[in-house]
mmCIF file of C-alpha atoms and ligand atoms in Angstrom:
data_model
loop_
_atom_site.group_PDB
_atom_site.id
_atom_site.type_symbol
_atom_site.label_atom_id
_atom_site.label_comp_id
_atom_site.label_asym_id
_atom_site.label_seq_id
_atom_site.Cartn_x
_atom_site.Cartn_y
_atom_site.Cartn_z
ATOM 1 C CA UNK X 1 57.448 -44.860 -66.599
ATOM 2 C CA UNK X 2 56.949 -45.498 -62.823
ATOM 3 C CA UNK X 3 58.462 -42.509 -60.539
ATOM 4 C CA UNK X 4 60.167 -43.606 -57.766
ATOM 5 C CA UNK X 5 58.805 -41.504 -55.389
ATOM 6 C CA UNK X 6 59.954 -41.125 -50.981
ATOM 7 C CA UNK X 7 56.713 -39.266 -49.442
ATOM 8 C CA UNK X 8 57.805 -36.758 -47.021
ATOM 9 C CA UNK X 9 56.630 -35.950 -43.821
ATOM 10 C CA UNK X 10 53.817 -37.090 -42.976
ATOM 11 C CA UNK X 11 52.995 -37.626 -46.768
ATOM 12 C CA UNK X 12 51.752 -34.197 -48.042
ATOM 13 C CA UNK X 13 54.970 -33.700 -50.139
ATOM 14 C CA UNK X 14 57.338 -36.199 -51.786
ATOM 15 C CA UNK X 15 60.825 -36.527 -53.550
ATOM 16 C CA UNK X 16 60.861 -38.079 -56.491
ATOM 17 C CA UNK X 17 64.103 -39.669 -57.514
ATOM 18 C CA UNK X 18 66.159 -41.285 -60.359
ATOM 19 C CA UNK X 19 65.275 -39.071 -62.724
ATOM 20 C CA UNK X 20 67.217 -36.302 -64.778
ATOM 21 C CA UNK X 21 65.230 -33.274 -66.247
ATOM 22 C CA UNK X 22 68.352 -32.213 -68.057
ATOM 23 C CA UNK X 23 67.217 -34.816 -70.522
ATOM 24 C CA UNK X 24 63.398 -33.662 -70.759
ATOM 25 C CA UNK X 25 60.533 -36.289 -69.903
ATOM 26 C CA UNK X 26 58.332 -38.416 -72.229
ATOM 27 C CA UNK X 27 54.671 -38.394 -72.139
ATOM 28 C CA UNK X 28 54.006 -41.156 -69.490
ATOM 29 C CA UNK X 29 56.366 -39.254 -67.101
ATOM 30 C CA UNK X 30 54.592 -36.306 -67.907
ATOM 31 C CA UNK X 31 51.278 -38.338 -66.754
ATOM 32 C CA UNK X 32 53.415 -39.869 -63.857
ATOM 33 C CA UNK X 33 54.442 -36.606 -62.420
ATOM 34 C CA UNK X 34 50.592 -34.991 -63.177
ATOM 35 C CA UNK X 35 49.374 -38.196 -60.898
ATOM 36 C CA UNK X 36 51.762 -37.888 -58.045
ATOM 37 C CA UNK X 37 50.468 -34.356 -57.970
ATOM 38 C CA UNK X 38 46.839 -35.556 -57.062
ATOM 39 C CA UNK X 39 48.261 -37.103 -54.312
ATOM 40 C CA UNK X 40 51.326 -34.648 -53.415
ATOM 41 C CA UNK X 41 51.160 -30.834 -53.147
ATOM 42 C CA UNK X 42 54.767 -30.641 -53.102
ATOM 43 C CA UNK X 43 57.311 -32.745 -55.375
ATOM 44 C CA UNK X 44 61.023 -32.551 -54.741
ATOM 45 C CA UNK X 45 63.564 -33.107 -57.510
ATOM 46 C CA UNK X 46 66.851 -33.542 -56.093
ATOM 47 C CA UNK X 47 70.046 -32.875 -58.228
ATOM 48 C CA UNK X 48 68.936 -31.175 -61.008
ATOM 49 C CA UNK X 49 71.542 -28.376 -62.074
ATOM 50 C CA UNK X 50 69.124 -27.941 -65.129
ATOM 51 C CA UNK X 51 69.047 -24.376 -67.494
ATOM 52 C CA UNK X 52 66.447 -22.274 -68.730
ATOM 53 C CA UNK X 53 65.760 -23.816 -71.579
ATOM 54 C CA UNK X 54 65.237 -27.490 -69.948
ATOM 55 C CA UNK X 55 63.620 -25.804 -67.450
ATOM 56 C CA UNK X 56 61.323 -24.507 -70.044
ATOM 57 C CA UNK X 57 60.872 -27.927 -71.592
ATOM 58 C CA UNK X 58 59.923 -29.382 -68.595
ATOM 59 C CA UNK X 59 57.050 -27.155 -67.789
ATOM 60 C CA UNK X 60 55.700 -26.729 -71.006
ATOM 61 C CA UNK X 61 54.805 -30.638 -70.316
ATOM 62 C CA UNK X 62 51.798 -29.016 -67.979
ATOM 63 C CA UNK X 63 50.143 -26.498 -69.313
ATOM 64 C CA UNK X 64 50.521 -22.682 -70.202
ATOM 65 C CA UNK X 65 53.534 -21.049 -68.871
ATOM 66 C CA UNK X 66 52.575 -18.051 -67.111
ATOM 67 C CA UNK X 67 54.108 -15.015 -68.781
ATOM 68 C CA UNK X 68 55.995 -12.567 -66.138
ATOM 69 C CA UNK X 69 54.779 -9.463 -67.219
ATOM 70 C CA UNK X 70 55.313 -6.865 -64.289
ATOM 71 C CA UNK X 71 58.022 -4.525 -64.446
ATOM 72 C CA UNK X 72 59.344 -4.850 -60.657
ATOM 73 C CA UNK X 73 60.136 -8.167 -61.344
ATOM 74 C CA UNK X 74 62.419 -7.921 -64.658
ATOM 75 C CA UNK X 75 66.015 -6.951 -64.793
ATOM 76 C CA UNK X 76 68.635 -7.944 -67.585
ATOM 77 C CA UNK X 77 69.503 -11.526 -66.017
ATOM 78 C CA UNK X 78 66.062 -12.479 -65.995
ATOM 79 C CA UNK X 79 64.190 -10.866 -68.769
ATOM 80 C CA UNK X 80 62.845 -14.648 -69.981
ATOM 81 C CA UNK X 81 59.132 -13.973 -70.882
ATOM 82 C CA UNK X 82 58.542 -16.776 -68.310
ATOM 83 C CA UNK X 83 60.609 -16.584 -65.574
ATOM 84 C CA UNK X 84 61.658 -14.654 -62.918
ATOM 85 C CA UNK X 85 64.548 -14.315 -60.061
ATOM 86 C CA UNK X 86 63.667 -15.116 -56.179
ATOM 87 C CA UNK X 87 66.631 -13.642 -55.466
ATOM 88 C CA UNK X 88 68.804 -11.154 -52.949
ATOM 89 C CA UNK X 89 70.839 -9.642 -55.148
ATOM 90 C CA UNK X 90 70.724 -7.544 -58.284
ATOM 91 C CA UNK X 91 72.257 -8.397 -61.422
ATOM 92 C CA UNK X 92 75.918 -6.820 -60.146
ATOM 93 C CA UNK X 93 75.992 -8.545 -57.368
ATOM 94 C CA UNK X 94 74.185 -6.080 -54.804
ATOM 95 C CA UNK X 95 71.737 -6.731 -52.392
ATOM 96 C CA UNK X 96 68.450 -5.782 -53.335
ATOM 97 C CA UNK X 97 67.098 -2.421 -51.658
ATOM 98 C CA UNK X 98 64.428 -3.617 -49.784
ATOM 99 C CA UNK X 99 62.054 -0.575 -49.784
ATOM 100 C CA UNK X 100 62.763 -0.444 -53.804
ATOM 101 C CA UNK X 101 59.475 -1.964 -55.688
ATOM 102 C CA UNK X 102 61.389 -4.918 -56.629
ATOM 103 C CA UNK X 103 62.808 -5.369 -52.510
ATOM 104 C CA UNK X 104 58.906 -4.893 -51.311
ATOM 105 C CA UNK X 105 57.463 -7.218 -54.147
ATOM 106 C CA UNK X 106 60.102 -10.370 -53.240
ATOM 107 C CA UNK X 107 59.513 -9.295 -49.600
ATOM 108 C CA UNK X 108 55.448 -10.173 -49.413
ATOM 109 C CA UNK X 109 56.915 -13.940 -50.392
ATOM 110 C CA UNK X 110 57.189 -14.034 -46.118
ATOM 111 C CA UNK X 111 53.269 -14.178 -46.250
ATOM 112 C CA UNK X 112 51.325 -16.923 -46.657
ATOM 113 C CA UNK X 113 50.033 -17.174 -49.890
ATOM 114 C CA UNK X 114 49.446 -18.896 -53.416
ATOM 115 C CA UNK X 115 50.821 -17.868 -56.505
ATOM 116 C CA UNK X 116 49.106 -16.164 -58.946
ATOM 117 C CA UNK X 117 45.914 -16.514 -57.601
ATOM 118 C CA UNK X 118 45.473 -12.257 -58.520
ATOM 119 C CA UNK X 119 44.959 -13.352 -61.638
ATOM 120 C CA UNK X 120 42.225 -15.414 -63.803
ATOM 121 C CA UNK X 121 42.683 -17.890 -65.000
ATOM 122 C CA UNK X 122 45.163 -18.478 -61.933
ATOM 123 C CA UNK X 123 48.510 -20.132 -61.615
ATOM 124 C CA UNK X 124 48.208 -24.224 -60.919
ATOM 125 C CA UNK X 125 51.714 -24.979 -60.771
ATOM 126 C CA UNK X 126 54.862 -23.541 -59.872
ATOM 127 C CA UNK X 127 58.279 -25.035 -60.461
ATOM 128 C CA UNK X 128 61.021 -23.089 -58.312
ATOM 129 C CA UNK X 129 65.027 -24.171 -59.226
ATOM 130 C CA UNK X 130 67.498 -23.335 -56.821
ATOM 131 C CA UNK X 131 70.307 -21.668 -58.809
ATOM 132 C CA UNK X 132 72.167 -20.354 -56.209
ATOM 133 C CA UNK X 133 72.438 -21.130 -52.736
ATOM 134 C CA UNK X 134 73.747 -19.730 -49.459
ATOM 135 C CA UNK X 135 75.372 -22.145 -46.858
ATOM 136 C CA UNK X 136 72.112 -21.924 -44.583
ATOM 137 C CA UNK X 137 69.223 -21.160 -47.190
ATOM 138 C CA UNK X 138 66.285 -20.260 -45.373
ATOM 139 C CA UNK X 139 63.412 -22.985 -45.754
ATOM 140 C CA UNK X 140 60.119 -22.419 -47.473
ATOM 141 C CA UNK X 141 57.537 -23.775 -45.880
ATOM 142 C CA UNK X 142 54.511 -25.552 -47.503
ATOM 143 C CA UNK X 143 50.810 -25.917 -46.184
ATOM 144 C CA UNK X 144 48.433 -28.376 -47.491
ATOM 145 C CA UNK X 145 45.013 -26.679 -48.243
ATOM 146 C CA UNK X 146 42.944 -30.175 -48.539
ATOM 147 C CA UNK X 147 43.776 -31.515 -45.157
ATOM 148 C CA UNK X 148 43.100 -28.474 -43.797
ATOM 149 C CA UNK X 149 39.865 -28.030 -45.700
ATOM 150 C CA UNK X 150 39.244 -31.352 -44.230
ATOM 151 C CA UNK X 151 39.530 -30.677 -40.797
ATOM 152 C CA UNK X 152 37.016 -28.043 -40.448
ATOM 153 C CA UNK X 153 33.575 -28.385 -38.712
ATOM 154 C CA UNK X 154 30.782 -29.382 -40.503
ATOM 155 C CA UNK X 155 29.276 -25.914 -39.738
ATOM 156 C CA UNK X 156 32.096 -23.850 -41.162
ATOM 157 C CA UNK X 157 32.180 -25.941 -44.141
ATOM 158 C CA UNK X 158 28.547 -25.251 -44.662
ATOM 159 C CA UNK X 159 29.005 -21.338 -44.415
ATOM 160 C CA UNK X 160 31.735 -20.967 -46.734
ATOM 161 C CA UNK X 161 30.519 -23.837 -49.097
ATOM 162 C CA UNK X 162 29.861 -21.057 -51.842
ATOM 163 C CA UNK X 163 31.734 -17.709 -51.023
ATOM 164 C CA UNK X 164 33.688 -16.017 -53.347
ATOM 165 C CA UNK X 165 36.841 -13.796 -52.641
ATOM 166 C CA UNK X 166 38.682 -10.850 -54.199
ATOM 167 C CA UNK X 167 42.124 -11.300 -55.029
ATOM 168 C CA UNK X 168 44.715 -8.369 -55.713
ATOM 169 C CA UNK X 169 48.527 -7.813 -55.946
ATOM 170 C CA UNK X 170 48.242 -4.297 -54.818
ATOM 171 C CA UNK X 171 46.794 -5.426 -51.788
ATOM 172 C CA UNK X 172 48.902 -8.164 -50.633
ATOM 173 C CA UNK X 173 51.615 -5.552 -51.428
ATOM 174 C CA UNK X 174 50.032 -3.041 -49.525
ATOM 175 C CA UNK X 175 51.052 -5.313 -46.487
ATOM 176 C CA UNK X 176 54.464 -5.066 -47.341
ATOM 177 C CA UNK X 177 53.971 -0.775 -47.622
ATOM 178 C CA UNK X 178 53.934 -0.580 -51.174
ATOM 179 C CA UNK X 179 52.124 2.191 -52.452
ATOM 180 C CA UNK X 180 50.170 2.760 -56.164
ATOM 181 C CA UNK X 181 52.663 5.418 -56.804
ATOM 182 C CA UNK X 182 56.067 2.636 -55.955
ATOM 183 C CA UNK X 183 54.357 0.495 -58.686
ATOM 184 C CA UNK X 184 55.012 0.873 -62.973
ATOM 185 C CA UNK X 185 51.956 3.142 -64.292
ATOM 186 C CA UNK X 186 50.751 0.121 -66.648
ATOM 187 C CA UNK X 187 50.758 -2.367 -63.395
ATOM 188 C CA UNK X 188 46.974 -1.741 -62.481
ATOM 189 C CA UNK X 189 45.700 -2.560 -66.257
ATOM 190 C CA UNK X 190 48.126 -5.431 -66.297
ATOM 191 C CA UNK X 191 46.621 -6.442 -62.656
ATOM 192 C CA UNK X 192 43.082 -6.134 -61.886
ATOM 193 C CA UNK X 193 41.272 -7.951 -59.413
ATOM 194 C CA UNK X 194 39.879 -10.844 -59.612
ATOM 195 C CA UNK X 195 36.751 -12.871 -57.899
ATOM 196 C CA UNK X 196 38.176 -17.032 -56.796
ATOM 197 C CA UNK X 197 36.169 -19.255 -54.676
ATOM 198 C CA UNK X 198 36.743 -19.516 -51.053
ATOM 199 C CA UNK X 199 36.653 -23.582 -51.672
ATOM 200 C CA UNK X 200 38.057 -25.318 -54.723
ATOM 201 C CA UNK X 201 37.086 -29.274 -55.803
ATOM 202 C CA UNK X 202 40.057 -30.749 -57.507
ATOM 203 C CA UNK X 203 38.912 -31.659 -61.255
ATOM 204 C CA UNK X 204 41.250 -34.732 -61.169
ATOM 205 C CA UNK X 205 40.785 -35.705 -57.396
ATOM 206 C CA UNK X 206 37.392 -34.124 -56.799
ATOM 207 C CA UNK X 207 39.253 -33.239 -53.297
ATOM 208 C CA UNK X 208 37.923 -30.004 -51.730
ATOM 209 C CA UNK X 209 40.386 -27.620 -50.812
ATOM 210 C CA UNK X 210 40.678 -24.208 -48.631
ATOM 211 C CA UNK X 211 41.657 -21.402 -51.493
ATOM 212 C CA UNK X 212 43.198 -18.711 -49.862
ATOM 213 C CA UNK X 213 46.716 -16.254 -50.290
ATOM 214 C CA UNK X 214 47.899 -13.132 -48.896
ATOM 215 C CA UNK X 215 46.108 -11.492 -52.168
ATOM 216 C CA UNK X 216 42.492 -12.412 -50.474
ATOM 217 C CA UNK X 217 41.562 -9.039 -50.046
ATOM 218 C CA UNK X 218 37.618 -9.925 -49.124
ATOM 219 C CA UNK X 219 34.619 -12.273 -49.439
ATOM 220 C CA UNK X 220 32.470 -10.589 -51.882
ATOM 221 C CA UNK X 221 28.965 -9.496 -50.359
ATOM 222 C CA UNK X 222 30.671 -9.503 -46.816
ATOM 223 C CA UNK X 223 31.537 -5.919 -45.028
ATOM 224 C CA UNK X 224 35.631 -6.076 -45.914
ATOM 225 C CA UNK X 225 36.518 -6.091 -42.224
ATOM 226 C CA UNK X 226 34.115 -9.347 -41.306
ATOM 227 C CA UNK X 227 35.335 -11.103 -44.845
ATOM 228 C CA UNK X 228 39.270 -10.104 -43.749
ATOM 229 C CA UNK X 229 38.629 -11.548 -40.278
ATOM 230 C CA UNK X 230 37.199 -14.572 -41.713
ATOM 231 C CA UNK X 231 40.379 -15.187 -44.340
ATOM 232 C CA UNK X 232 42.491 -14.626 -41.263
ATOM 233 C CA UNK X 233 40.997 -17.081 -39.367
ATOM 234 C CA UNK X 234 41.333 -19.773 -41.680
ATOM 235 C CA UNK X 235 44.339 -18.503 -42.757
ATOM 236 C CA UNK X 236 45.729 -19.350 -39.157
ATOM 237 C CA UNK X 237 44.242 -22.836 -39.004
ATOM 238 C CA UNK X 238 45.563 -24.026 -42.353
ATOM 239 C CA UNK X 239 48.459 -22.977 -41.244
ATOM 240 C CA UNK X 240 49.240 -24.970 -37.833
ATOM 241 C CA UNK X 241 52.168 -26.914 -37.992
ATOM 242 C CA UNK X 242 50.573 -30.549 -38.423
ATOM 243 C CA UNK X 243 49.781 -29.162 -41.826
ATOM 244 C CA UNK X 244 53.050 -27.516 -43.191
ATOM 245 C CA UNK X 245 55.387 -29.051 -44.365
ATOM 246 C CA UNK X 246 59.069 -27.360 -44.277
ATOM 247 C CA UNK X 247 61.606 -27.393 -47.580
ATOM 248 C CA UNK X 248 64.938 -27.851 -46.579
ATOM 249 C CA UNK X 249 66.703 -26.454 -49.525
ATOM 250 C CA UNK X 250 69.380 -28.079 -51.326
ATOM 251 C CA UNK X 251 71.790 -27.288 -53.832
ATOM 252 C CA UNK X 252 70.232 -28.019 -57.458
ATOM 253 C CA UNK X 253 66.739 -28.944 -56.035
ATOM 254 C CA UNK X 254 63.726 -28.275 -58.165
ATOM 255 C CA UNK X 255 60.418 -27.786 -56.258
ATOM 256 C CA UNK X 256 57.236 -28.048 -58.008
ATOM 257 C CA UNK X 257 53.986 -27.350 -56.577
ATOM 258 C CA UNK X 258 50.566 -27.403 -56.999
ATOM 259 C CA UNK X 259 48.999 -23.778 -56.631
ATOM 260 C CA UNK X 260 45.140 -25.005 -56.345
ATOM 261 C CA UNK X 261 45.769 -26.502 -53.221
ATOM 262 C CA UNK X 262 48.616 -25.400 -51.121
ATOM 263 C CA UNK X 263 49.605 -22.036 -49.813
ATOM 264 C CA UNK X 264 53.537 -21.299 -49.622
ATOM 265 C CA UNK X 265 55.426 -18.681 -47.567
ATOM 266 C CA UNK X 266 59.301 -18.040 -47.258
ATOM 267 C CA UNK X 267 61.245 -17.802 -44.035
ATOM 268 C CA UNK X 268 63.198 -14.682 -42.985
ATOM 269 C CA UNK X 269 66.861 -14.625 -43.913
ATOM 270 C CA UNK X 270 69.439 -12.057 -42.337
ATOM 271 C CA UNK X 271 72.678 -13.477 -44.789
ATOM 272 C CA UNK X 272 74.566 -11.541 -47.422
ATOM 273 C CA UNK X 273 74.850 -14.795 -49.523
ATOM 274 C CA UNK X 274 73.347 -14.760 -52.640
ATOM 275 C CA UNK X 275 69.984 -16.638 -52.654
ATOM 276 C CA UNK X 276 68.521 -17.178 -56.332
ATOM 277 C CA UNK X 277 65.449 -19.062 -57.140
ATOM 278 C CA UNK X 278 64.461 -19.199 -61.064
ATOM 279 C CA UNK X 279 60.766 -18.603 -60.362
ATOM 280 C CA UNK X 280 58.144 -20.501 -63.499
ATOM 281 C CA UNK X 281 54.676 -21.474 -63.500
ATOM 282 C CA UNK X 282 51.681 -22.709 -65.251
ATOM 283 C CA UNK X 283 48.285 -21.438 -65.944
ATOM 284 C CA UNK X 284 44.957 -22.941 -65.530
ATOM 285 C CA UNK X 285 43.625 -23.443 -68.833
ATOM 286 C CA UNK X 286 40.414 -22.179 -68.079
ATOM 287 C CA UNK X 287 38.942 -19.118 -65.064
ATOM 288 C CA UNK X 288 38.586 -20.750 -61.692
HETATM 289 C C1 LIG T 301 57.935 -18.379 -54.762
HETATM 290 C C2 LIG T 301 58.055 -18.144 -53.321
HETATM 291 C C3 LIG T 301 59.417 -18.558 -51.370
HETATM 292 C C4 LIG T 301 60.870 -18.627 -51.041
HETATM 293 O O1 LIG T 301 58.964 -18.638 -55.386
HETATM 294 O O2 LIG T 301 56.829 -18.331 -55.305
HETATM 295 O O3 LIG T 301 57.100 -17.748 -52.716
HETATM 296 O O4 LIG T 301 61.209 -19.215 -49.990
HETATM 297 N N1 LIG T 301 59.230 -18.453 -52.764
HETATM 298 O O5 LIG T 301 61.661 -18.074 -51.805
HETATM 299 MN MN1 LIG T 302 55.332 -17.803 -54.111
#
């Protein structure tokens, strides 16, 4: 099947259209969707007002789901094994306590960064479904890792050609002011960290690409402070508006994205509205 597929932007993400998850995807849509991702970081699904289970189906099409395992992030509503709430509110209808673990852990979604990239083998794709919307949902804003990967000097590519960087939860949490002792006791075993390269090559594209989240604690064999000023500086440059791209969210949208080469961040919102995005992803099949 041939997507029909509108690039966005200035062609770093794309909607794809005439399609309807609700009714799962065949094998060469499967393949279509896996090649427009070599080309796109970010593909938009409009209209798709799908449930867990199809949501399940679809991304079971692309690899291991990613099992949600930390306690801060499951509460009755979303206790799926592979899913997890974006959201505002609790299950009652509250607004989440924002210095409670589960506040601080949504909160750190404001920072740059890639998901699952604390673990090994890391996430490559997430697939985000709006479920609930307020009037004016904040965007989330996309940046595209190749381009700027692309962009750097010759010289900076040379020095960072093989580095290698230590990833952890606890310490992009940290950011956020969340302590060991705000965390579940089993949370460290669950979560060490782990080593990623500072530069990935795309096995389908063979596309180099910055790797970098707000989990990059440090490049390993660097003093901390000189590897931390280094993943801030590229940090900033991948991050310069001619490489973002900004989601617009709609009602029933379905984002996915590919982890291994864009970095994600939300945008502050002040509203009371409930704002609910069913969060699933998909493992590398092998460590990175
Ligand atoms: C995510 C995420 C950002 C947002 O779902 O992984 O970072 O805008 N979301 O909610
Ligand atoms: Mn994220």
């Amino acid at each position: 099947m041939k997507l029909d597929i509108h690039p966005i932007g200035y062609s770093f993400a794309a909607q794809v259209r005439q399609i309807d998850l609700r009714e799962g995807i065949d094998l060469q849509t499967a393949q279509a969707i896996e090649d427009a991702l070599a080309r796109f970081g970010v593909l938009v699904f409009s209209g798709q007002p799908i449930n867990d289970d199809q949501q399940q189906a679809f991304i079971e099409h692309f690899g291991p789901p990613s099992l949600v395992q930390l306690a801060e992030l499951k509460t009755a509503k979303s206790a799926h094994p592979h899913f997890f709430d974006v959201s505002t509110v609790e299950d009652d209808g509250s607004q989440i306590d924002p210095h409670s673990a589960r506040g601080m852990y949504l909160r750190a979604n404001l920072l740059w960064h890639t998901d699952g990239s604390q673990a090994q083998p890391p996430m490559r794709l997430t697939v985000l479904s709006a479920r609930c919307l307020p009037a004016a949902p904040p965007p989330t804003e996309y940046a595209d890792m190749r381009a700027a990967y692309a962009a750097l000097s010759t010289e900076r590519k040379a020095q960072i050609e093989d580095m290698q960087v230590e990833h952890s939860i606890f310490y992009s949490r940290s950011k956020m002011g969340m302590k060991m002792s705000d965390w579940t006791p089993d949370a460290a075993t669950i979560r060490p960290p782990v080593i990623h390269p500072l530069v990935r090559t795309n096995a389908r594209t063979g596309a180099k690409s910055l790797y970098l989240a707000s989990h990059a604690s440090h490049v390993v064999g660097l003093p901390v402070e000189t590897g931390r000023a280094l993943i801030e500086e590229l940090t900033e440059h991948a991050t310069q508006p001619r490489f973002v791209y900004s989601h617009a969210w709609q009602p029933d949208d379905l984002v996915m994205w590919d982890d291994s080469w864009t970095m994600h961040r939300a945008t502050p919102y002040a509203g009371s509205e409930p704002r609910v995005l069913r969060w699933s992803g998909v493992r590398e099949v092998a460590p990175v």
